[in-house]
Amino acid sequence: MSENHNEKGIAYKWVALFNVTLASLMGSINGSIILISLPAIFKGIQMNPMSPGAFQYLLWLLMGFGLITATLLLTIGRLADMYGRVKLFRLGFLIFAIGSILLYLTPGTGNTGALELIIFRLIQAVGSAFTIANGSAIITDSFPVSERGKALGINMVAFMSGQFIGLLLGGVLATYNWRYVFLVNIPFAILGTVWSYWKMKDISFKAARTSLDIVGNLLFVGGLTSLLIGVTYALMPYEHNGITDAMGWSNPWVMAALGIGIVLLVAFPFVESKVKNPMFRLEFFKIRAFAYGCLASFTSAIARGGAMFMLILLLQGIWLPLHGYNFEDTPLWAGIYMLPMTIGFMVMGPISGMLSDKYGPRWIATAGMTIVTLVFLGLALLPYNFDYWELGILIFFMGIGNGMFASPNSSSIMNSVPPQNRGVASGMLSTLGNSASTLSMSVFFTIVIVGIQQAFPGAVQSSFASLGSGQIDPALQQLASYLAGMSPTNALFSAFLGYNPMDSILSSMSSSVVSGIPQQIVTTLTSNYWFPQTLQQAFMPALRISFIIGAVLCGIAAVLSAMRGQKYVYEAQNSVSGINKSDLAIVEETRT
């Protein structure tokens, strides 16, 4: 490194932060905008999302992005350490732009159109993996130790803001044309691509270019891919011997995928300890700040991801319809009602980062996870017909707690590793977060589905008896039996997508059966109130269990966070191999 990359007028550190923040904003908008736009997207490609076989397309559109991203992050981080983080970061913007353009131009309809959307989303995911894997490392490279927490906090605020912006944009754009949902990504991607090639320069210290750890890569990518595909397909109904299970945990292919994934991931550290140039240096886990920071991040992400999805299901499937909102409006309003959590994170993210720069991350991050633990316990005590202010206060403090944890924890991890290995450390941190989110969805969704399966038939019989004709009307009895025996997965996802579940159920039944039900009863069943009121009897006990598990996991994360020790900065504790003092001086000048 022989030249000074200092930008005139604006310090390079702000140039780098702007572009990394743009990538974070783009990625989070892309993630949330599709959640609210799925009904319009499926309508646009002329496919009923509740039709048989559509569920797998729906699940891959929702989870495929994270699956691909999670499996690539660590490998990309290692390559970035050797060949340059900015170089791969730029490439990520370019790939994401190509994926967004392809999504906007999707030519097919029906199953073909859905498959094309999934493939183009996976292309986007590859581009996103290149930016995510390098973002934290680029910020850490560009800012001095005294400002890294603040910079990482600003970046995380952009990510959280993008989630809310995506919901609002999706709600507006989907009403005009479903393709606009993907069009909105293109200006971000093009701006990021041009800006990164024009202004960004690689000031990182590169690791020595060694042979790539092929065996380690195959074990890690293969193991994680197999594991995440297994837990994804476990969420799908499984039919065997004429019996349909609500979930696919008993599917032999799912069990095989899970078994192979676990075996490969268990073998990974043993192989890494033997190879000459390992993909990941396991000795980093001897650094307390790194090891306990990563474990706390992983544990908290498992608690947060699936539990938040369950909270959105509570709003869309029960609370909002019972308070007079039409089902088709619930995705947008669920996002709006979750805004206090975003505000809490936006308030505390930069503040906690600055405090951790000054006082160290240990107790700030620990206090944040303690707050989130208490919030989960409060959520477990909520009734189904809560007053909104109760939920608003709780999720605001959840945002505060997560904001207190996120940036101090990230800066603690990134500060603890050698500068030439920050790419793989950033990749590891992001891999843990993405993998935990997928695992979390499977764990919490399984808890809720099992709970509903056990309690929903009794709730249906009770609700039908209250109609006054369930005992004598054969058509109504047939409907009651159908509801009691159906998989609750489709009904939950129907509400999640903004469809009235009873409309979907009645449309899938024989017209001769439906015509035998008195119109007054049909009107009651398809109202905003009957299904949510019936579902809550089965849903709430399972939801409370998931929130209690979330509290336990966050409590564990708080303990792990406290065990990280005092503030640890690698440059201050070690002489950095292969980096001379003149190079360090150039980097410090470039940052400021």
PDB file of N, CA and C in Angstrom, residues 47 78 100 136 147 173 215 332 371 412 442 469 474 478 512:
ATOM      1  N   MET A  47     -51.255 -16.399 -10.731  1.00  0.00           N
ATOM      2  CA  MET A  47     -51.136 -17.606  -9.915  1.00  0.00           C
ATOM      3  C   MET A  47     -51.791 -17.362  -8.560  1.00  0.00           C
ATOM      4  N   ARG A  78     -13.699 -14.612   3.001  1.00  0.00           N
ATOM      5  CA  ARG A  78     -12.323 -15.093   2.860  1.00  0.00           C
ATOM      6  C   ARG A  78     -11.691 -14.593   1.562  1.00  0.00           C
ATOM      7  N   SER A 100     -32.188  -7.354 -10.145  1.00  0.00           N
ATOM      8  CA  SER A 100     -33.367  -6.481 -10.038  1.00  0.00           C
ATOM      9  C   SER A 100     -33.981  -6.213 -11.407  1.00  0.00           C
ATOM     10  N   SER A 136     -19.473  -4.520   6.952  1.00  0.00           N
ATOM     11  CA  SER A 136     -18.930  -4.218   8.286  1.00  0.00           C
ATOM     12  C   SER A 136     -17.419  -4.093   8.250  1.00  0.00           C
ATOM     13  N   GLU A 147     -14.366   5.579  16.584  1.00  0.00           N
ATOM     14  CA  GLU A 147     -15.617   5.933  15.905  1.00  0.00           C
ATOM     15  C   GLU A 147     -16.323   4.732  15.269  1.00  0.00           C
ATOM     16  N   LEU A 173     -46.749   0.932  -4.267  1.00  0.00           N
ATOM     17  CA  LEU A 173     -46.379   0.534  -5.629  1.00  0.00           C
ATOM     18  C   LEU A 173     -47.188  -0.654  -6.126  1.00  0.00           C
ATOM     19  N   VAL A 215     -11.695 -28.087   0.304  1.00  0.00           N
ATOM     20  CA  VAL A 215     -12.409 -29.054   1.148  1.00  0.00           C
ATOM     21  C   VAL A 215     -13.242 -28.321   2.195  1.00  0.00           C
ATOM     22  N   LEU A 332     -49.961  -3.994   5.271  1.00  0.00           N
ATOM     23  CA  LEU A 332     -49.465  -2.626   5.398  1.00  0.00           C
ATOM     24  C   LEU A 332     -49.598  -2.125   6.835  1.00  0.00           C
ATOM     25  N   ILE A 371     -32.950  -6.132  28.429  1.00  0.00           N
ATOM     26  CA  ILE A 371     -34.206  -5.436  28.129  1.00  0.00           C
ATOM     27  C   ILE A 371     -35.071  -6.269  27.186  1.00  0.00           C
ATOM     28  N   SER A 412     -17.444  -4.878  18.693  1.00  0.00           N
ATOM     29  CA  SER A 412     -16.619  -5.731  19.548  1.00  0.00           C
ATOM     30  C   SER A 412     -16.013  -6.873  18.746  1.00  0.00           C
ATOM     31  N   SER A 442     -38.151 -21.828  11.433  1.00  0.00           N
ATOM     32  CA  SER A 442     -38.551 -23.230  11.520  1.00  0.00           C
ATOM     33  C   SER A 442     -38.941 -23.613  12.946  1.00  0.00           C
ATOM     34  N   SER A 469     -76.501 -23.815  14.680  1.00  0.00           N
ATOM     35  CA  SER A 469     -77.007 -24.782  13.710  1.00  0.00           C
ATOM     36  C   SER A 469     -75.985 -25.878  13.422  1.00  0.00           C
ATOM     37  N   PRO A 474     -76.238 -30.566   7.909  1.00  0.00           N
ATOM     38  CA  PRO A 474     -75.204 -31.490   7.417  1.00  0.00           C
ATOM     39  C   PRO A 474     -74.069 -30.762   6.690  1.00  0.00           C
ATOM     40  N   GLN A 478     -70.183 -30.746   7.714  1.00  0.00           N
ATOM     41  CA  GLN A 478     -69.118 -31.152   6.803  1.00  0.00           C
ATOM     42  C   GLN A 478     -68.018 -30.089   6.763  1.00  0.00           C
ATOM     43  N   SER A 512     -71.233 -27.789  -4.093  1.00  0.00           N
ATOM     44  CA  SER A 512     -72.477 -28.384  -3.581  1.00  0.00           C
ATOM     45  C   SER A 512     -72.533 -28.306  -2.062  1.00  0.00           C
TER      46      SER A 512
END
